[in-house]
Coordinates of N, CA and C in Angstrom, one line a residue:
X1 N -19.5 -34.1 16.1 CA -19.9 -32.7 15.6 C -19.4 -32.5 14.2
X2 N -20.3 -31.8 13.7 CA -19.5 -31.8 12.1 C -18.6 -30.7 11.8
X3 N -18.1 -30.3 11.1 CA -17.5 -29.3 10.6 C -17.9 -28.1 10.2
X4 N -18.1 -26.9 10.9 CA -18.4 -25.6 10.1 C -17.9 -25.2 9.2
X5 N -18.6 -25.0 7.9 CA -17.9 -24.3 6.5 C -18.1 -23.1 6.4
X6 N -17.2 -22.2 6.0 CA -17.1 -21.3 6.0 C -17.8 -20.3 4.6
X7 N -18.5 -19.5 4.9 CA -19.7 -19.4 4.2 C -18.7 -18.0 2.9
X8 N -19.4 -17.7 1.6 CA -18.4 -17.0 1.0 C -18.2 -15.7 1.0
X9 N -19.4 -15.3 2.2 CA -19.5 -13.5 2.6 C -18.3 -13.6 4.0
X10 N -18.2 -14.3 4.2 CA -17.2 -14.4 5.8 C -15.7 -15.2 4.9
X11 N -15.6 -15.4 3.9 CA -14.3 -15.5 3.5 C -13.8 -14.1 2.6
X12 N -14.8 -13.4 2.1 CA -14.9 -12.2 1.6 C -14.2 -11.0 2.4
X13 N -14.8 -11.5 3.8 CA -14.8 -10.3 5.1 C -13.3 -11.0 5.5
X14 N -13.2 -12.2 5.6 CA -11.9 -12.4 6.2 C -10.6 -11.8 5.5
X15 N -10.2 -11.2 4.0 CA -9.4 -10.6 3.7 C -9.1 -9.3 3.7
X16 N -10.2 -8.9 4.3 CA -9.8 -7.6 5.1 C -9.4 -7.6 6.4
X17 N -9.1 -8.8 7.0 CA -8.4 -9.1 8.1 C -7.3 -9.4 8.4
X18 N -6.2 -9.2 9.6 CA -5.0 -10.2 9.4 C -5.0 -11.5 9.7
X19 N -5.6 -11.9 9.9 CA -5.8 -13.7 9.7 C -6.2 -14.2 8.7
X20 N -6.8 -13.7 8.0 CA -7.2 -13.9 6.5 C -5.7 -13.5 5.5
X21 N -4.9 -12.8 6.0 CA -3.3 -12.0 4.8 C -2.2 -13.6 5.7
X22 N -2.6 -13.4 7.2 CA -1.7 -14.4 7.6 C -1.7 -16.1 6.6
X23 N -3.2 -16.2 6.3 CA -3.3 -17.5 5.8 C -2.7 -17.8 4.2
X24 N -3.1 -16.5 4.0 CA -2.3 -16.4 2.2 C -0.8 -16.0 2.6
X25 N 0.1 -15.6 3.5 CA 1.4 -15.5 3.0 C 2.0 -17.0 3.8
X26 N 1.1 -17.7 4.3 CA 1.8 -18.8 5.0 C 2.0 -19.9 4.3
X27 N 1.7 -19.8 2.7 CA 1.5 -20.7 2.2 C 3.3 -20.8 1.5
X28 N 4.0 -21.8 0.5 CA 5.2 -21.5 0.2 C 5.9 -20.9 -1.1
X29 N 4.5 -20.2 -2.1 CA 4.6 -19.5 -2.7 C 4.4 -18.1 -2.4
X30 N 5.4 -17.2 -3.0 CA 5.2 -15.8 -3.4 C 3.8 -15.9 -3.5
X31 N 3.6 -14.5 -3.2 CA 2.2 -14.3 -3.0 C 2.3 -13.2 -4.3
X32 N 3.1 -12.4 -4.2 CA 3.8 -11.0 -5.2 C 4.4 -11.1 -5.9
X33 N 5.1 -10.5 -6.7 CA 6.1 -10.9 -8.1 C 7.4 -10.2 -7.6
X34 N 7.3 -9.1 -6.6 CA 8.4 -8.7 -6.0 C 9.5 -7.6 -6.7
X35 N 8.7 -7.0 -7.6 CA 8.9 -5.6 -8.5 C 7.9 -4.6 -8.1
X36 N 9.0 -3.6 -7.8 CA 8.5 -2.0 -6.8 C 7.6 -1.8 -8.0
X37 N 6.1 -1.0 -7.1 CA 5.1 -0.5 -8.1 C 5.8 0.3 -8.9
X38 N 4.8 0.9 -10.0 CA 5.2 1.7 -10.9 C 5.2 3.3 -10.9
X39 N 4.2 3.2 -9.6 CA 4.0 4.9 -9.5 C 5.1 5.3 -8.5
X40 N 5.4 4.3 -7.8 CA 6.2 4.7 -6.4 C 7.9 4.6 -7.2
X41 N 8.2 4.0 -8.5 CA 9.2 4.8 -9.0 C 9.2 5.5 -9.7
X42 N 8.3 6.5 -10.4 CA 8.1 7.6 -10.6 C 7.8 8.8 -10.1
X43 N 7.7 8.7 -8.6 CA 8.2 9.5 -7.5 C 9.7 9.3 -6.9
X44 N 10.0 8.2 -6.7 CA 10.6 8.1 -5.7 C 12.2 8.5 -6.6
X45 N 11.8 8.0 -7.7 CA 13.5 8.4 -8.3 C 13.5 10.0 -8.5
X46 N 13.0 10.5 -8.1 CA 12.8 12.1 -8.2 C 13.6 12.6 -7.3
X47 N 13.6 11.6 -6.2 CA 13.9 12.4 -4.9 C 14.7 12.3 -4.5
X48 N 15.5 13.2 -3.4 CA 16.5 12.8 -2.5 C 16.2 11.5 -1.5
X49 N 17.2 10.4 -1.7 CA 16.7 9.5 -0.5 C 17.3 9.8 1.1
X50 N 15.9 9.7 1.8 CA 15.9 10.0 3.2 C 15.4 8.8 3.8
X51 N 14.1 8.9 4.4 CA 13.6 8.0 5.7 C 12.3 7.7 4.9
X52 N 12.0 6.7 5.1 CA 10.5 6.1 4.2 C 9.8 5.0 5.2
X53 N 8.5 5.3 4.6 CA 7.8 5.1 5.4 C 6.7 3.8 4.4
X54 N 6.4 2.3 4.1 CA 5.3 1.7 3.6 C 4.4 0.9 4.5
X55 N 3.4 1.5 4.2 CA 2.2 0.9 4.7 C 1.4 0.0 4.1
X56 N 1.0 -1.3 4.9 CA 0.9 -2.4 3.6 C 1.8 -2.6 2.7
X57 N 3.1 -2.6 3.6 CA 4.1 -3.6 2.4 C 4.0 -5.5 2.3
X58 N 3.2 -5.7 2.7 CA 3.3 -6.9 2.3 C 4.3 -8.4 2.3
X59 N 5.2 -8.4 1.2 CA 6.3 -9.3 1.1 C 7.4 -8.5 1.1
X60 N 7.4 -7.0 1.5 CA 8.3 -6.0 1.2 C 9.1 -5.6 0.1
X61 N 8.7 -5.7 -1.5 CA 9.1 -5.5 -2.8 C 8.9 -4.2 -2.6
X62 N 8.6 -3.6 -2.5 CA 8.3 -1.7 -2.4 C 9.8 -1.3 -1.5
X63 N 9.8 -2.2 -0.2 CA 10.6 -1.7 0.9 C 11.9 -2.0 0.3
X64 N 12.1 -2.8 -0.1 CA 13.1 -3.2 -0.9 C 13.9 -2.6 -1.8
X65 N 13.3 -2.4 -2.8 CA 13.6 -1.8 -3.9 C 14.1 0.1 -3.2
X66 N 13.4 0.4 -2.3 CA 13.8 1.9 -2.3 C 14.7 1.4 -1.4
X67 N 15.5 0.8 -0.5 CA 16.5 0.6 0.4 C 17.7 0.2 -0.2
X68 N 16.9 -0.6 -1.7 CA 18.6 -0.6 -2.9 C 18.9 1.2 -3.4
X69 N 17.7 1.8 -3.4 CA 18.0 3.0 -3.8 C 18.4 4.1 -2.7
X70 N 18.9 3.7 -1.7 CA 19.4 4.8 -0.8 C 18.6 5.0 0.8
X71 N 17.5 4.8 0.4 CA 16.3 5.0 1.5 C 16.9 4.0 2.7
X72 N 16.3 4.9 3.6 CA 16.1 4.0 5.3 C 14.8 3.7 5.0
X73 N 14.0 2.7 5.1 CA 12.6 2.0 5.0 C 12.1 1.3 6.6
X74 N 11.3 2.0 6.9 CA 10.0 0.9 7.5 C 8.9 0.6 7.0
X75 N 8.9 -1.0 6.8 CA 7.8 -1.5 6.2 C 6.7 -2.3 7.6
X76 N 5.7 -1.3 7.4 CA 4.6 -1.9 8.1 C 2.9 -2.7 7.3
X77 N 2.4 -3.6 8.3 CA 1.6 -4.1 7.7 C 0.7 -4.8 8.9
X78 N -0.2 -5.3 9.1 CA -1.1 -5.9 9.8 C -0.8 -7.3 9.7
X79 N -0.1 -7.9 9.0 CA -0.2 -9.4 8.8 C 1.4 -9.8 9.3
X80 N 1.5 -10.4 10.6 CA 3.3 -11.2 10.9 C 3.7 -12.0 10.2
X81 N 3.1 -12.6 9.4 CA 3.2 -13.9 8.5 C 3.8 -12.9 6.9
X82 N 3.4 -12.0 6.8 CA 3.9 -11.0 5.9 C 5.2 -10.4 6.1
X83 N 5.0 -9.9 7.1 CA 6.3 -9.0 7.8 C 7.4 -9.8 8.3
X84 N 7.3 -11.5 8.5 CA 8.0 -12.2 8.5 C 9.0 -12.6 6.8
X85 N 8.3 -12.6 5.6 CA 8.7 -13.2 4.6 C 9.3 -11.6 3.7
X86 N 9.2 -10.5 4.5 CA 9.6 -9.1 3.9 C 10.7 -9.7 4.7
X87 N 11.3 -9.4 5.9 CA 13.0 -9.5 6.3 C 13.3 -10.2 5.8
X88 N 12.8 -11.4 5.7 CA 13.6 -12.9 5.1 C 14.1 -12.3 3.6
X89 N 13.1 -11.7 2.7 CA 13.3 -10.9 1.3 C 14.5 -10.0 1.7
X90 N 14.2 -9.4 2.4 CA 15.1 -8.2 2.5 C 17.0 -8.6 2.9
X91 N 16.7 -9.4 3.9 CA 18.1 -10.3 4.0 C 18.7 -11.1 2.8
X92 N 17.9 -11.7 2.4 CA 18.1 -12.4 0.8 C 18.9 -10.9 0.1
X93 N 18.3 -9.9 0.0 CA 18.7 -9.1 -1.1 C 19.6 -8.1 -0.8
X94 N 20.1 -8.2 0.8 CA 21.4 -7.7 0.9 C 20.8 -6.0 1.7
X95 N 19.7 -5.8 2.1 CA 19.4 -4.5 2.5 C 19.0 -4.7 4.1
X96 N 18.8 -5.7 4.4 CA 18.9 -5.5 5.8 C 18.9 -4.5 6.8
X97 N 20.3 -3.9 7.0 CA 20.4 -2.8 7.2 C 20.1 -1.5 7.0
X98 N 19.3 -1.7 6.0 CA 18.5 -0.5 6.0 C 17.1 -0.5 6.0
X99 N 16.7 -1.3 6.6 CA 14.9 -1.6 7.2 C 14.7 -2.2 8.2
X100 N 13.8 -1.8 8.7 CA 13.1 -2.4 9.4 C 11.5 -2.5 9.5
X101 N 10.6 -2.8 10.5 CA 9.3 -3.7 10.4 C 8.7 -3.1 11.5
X102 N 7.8 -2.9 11.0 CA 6.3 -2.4 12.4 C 5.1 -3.4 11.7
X103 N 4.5 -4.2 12.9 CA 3.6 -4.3 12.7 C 2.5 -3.2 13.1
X104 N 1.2 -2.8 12.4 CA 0.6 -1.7 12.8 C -0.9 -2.2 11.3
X105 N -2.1 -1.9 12.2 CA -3.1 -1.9 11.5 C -3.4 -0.5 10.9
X106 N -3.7 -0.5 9.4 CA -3.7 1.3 9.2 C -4.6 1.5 9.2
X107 N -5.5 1.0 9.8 CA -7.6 1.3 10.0 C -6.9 2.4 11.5
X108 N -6.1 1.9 12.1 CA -6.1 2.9 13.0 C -4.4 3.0 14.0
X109 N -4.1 3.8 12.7 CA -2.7 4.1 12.2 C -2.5 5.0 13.0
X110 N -1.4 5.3 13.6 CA -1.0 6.3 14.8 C 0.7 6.6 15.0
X111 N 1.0 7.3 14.0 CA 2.5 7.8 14.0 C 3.4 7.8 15.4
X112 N 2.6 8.4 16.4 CA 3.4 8.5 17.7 C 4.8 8.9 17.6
X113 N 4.9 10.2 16.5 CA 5.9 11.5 16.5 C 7.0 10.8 15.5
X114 N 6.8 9.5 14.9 CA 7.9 9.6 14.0 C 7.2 10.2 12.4
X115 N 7.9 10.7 12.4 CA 7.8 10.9 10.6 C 9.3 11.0 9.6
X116 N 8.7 10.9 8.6 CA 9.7 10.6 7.5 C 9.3 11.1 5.9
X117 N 10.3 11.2 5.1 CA 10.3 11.8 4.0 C 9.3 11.6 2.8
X118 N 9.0 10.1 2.9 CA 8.4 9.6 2.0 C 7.4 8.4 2.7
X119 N 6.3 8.8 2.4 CA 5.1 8.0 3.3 C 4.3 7.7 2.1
X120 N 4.3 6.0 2.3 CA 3.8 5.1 1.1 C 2.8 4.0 0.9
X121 N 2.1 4.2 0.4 CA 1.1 2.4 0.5 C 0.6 2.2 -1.0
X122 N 0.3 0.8 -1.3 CA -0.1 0.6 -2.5 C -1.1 -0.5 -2.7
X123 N -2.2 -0.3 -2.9 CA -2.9 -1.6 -2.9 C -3.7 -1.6 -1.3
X124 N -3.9 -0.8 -0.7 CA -4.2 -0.7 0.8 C -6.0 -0.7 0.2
X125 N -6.4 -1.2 0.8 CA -8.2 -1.1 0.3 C -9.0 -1.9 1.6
X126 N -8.9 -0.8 3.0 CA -10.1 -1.4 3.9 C -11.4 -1.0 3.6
X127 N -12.0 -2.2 4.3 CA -13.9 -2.4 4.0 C -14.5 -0.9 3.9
X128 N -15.7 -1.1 2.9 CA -16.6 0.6 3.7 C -16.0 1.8 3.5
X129 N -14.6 2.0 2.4 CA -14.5 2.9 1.6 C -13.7 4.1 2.9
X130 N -13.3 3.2 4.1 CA -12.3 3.5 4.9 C -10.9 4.6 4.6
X131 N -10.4 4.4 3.2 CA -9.3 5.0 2.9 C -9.2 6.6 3.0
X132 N -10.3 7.3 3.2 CA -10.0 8.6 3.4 C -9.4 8.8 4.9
X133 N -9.8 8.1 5.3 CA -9.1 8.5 7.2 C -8.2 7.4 7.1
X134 N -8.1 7.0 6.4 CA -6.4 6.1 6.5 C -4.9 6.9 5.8
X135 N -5.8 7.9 4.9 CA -4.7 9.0 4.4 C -4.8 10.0 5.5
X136 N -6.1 10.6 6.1 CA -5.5 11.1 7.0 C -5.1 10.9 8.2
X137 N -4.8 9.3 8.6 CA -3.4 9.3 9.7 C -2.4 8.9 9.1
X138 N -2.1 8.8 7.9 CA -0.6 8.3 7.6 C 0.1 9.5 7.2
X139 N -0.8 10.6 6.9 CA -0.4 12.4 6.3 C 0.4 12.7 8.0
X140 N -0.2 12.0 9.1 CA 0.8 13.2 10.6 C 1.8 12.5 10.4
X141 N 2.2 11.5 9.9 CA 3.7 10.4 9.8 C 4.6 11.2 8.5
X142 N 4.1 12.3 8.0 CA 5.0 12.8 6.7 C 5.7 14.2 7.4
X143 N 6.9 14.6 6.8 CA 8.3 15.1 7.7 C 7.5 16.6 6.7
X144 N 7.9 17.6 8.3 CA 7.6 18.7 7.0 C 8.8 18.8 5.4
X145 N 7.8 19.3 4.0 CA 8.6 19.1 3.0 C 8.6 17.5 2.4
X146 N 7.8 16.9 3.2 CA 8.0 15.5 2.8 C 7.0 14.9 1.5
X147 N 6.4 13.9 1.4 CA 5.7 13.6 0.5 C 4.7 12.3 0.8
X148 N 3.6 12.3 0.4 CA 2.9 11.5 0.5 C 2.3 10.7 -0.7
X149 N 2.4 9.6 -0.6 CA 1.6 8.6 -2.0 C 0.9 7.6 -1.6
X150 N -0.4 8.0 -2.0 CA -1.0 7.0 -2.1 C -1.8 6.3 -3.5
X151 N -1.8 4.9 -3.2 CA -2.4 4.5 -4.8 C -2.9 3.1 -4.7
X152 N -3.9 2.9 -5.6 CA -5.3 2.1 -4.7 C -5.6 1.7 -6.4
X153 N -6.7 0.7 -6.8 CA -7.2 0.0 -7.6 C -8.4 1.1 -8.0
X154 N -8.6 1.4 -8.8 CA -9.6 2.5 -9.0 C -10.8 1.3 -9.8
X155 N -12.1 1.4 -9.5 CA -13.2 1.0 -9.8 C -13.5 0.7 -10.9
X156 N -12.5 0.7 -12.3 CA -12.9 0.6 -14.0 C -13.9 -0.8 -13.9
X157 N -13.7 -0.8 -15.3 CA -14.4 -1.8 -15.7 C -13.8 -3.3 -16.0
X158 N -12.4 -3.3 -15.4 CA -11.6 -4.4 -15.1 C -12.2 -5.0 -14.1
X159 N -12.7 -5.0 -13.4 CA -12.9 -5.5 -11.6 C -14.2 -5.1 -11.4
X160 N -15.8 -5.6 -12.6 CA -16.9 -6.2 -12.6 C -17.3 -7.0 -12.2
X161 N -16.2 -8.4 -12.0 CA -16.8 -9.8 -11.5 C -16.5 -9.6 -10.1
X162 N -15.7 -8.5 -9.4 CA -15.5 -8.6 -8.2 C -16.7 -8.4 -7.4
X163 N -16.4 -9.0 -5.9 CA -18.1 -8.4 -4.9 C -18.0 -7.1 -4.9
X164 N -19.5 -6.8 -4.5 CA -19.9 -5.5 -4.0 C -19.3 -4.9 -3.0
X165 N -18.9 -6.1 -2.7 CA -17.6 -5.7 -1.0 C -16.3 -4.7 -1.3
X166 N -15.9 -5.6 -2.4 CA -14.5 -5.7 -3.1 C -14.5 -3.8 -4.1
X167 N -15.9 -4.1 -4.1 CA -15.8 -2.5 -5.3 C -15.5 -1.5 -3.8
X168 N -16.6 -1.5 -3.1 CA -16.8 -0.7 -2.1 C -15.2 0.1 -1.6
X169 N -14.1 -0.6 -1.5 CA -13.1 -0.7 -0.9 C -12.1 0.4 -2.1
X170 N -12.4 -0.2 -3.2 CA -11.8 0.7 -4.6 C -12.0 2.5 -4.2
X171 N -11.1 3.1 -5.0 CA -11.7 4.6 -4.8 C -10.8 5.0 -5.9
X172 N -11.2 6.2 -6.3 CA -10.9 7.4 -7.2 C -9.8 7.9 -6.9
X173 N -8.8 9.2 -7.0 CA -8.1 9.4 -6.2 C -9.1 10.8 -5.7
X174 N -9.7 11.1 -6.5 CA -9.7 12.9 -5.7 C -11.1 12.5 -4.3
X175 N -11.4 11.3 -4.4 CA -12.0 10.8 -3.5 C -11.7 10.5 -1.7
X176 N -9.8 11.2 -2.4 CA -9.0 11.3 -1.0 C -8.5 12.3 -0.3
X177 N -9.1 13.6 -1.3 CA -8.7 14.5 -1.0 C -9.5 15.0 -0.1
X178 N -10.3 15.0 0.8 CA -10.7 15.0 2.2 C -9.9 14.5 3.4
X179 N -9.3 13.8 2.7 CA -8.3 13.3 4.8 C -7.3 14.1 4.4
X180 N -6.5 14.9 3.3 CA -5.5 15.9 3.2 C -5.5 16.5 4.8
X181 N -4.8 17.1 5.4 CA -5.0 17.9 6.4 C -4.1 19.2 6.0
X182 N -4.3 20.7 6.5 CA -3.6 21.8 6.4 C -2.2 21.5 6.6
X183 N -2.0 22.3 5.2 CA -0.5 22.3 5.2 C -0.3 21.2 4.1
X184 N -1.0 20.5 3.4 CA -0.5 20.1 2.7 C -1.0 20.5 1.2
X185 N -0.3 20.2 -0.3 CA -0.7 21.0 -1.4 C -0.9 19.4 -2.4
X186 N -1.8 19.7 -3.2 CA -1.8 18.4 -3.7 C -1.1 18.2 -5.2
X187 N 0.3 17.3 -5.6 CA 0.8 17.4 -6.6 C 0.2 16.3 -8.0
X188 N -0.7 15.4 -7.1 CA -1.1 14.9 -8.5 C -2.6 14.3 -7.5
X189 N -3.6 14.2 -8.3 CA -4.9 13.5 -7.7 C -5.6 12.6 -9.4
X190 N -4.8 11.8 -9.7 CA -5.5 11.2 -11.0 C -5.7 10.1 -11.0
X191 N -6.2 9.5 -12.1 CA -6.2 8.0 -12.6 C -5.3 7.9 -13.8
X192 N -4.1 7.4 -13.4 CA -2.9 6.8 -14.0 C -3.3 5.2 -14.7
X193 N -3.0 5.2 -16.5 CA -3.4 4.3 -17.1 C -2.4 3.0 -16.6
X194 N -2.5 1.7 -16.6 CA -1.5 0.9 -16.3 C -1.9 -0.2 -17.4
X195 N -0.9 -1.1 -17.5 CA -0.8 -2.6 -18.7 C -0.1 -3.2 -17.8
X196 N -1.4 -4.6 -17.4 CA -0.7 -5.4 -16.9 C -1.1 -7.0 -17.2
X197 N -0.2 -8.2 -16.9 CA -0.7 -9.2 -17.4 C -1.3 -10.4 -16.6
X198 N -2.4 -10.2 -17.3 CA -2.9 -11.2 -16.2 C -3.6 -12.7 -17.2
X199 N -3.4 -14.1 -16.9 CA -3.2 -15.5 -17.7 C -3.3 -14.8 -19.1
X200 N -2.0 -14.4 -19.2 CA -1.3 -14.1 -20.3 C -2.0 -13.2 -21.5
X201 N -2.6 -12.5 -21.0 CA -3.4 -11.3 -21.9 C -3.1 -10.2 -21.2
X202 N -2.6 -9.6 -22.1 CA -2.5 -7.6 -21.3 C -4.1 -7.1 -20.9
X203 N -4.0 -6.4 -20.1 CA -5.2 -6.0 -19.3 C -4.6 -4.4 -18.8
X204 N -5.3 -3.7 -19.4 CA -5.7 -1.6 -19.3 C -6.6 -1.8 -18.2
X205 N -5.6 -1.0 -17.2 CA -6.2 -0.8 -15.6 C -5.6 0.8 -15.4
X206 N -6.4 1.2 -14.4 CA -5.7 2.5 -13.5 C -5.7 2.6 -12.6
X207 N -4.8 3.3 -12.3 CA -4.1 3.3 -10.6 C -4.6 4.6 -10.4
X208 N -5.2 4.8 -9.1 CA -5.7 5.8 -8.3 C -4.6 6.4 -7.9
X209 N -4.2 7.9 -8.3 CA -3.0 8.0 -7.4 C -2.9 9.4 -7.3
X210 N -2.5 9.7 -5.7 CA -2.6 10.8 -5.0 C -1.2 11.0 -4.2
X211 N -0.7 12.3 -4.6 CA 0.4 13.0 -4.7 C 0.5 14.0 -3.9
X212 N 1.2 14.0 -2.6 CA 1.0 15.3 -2.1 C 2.1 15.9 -1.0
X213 N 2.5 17.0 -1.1 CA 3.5 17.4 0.1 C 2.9 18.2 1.1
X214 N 3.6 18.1 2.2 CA 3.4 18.4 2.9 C 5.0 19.6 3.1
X215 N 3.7 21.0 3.4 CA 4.7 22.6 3.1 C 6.1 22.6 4.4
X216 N 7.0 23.1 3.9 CA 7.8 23.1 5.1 C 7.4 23.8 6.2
X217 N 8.0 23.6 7.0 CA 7.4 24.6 8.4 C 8.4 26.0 8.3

């Protein structure tokens, strides 16, 4: 029998899977550079550190970095092969004890009464432009008074050669202001400019990014 190859719309589809994230972090390179985003420390240093919450952390550089800064962190993600090489990170870097791991898919994300101060994802982009109802189930995981961030690849003119798939997935931010649910106020809904390097040329990108509390009770 010969071999099925795998065609390039089903390798496309497979990275919106976790068997497709499992295959990229099982390899023995960093997948990440392992430096907390940029927006989430310009929230996060604002705040009192409490209980945090990341979604799609990945190698856990987000979860990390706020558990050096005070925070209790759960970092969740769809992929074990990820959430395996975040503790291993996290023990390397001496925070251990102050995180822990859920695996949990945020296509259909379900708090089940915990919440916490600071509820986070970055780079989260399911198929079919999904991310409005993925903010609104990660918004019942935010503590009243808490805060919510979310921030995504916005559609410029950087990310042309990408598929039709790949755009679909991108979003604006005020494009998320529909899964908001009552009770919450919105503190920032923009496109934040970013410089980043990519084979050694700076590259002008922006970060979709949506800001929001949720009112005390």
């Amino acid at each position: 029998m010969g071999t099925e190859k795998t065609s390039p719309a089903d390798a496309q589809a497979a990275m919106f899977e976790p068997a497709g994230w499992d295959a990229r972090y099982a390899g023995e390179e960093s997948v990440w550079r392992g430096t907390p985003n940029p927006q989430l420390v310009a929230v996060a240093e604002g705040l009192h550190a409490g209980r945090a919450l990341d979604v799609g952390c990945g190698e856990g550089g987000d979860v990390i970095w706020l558990a050096r800064q005070g925070w209790t962190v759960t970092g969740a993600d769809f992929s074990a092969e990820g959430l395996a090489r975040a503790a291993r990170h996290a023990e390397e870097a001496g925070v251990a004890e102050r995180t822990d791991w859920w695996r949990t898919d945020a296509r259909n994300f379900a708090a089940g009464g915990r919440t916490y101060d600071l509820v986070t994802t970055h780079y989260l982009h399911p198929a079919n432009g999904a991310m409005v109802d993925v903010v609104r189930q990660l918004a019942q995981a935010v503590a009243p008074g808490g805060r919510l961030l979310v921030v995504g690849h916005s559609p410029t003119a950087h990310f042309t050669q990408l598929t039709q798939m790949h755009l679909r997935a991108m979003f604006l931010a005020e494009e998320l202001l529909p899964g908001l649910p009552d009770g919450f106020e919105v503190l920032a809904a923009q496109q934040r400019p970013r410089t980043l390097v990519r084979d050694g040329v700076d590259v002008d990108v922006e970060d979709s990014t949506l800001l929001a509390r949720r009112r005390p009770e």
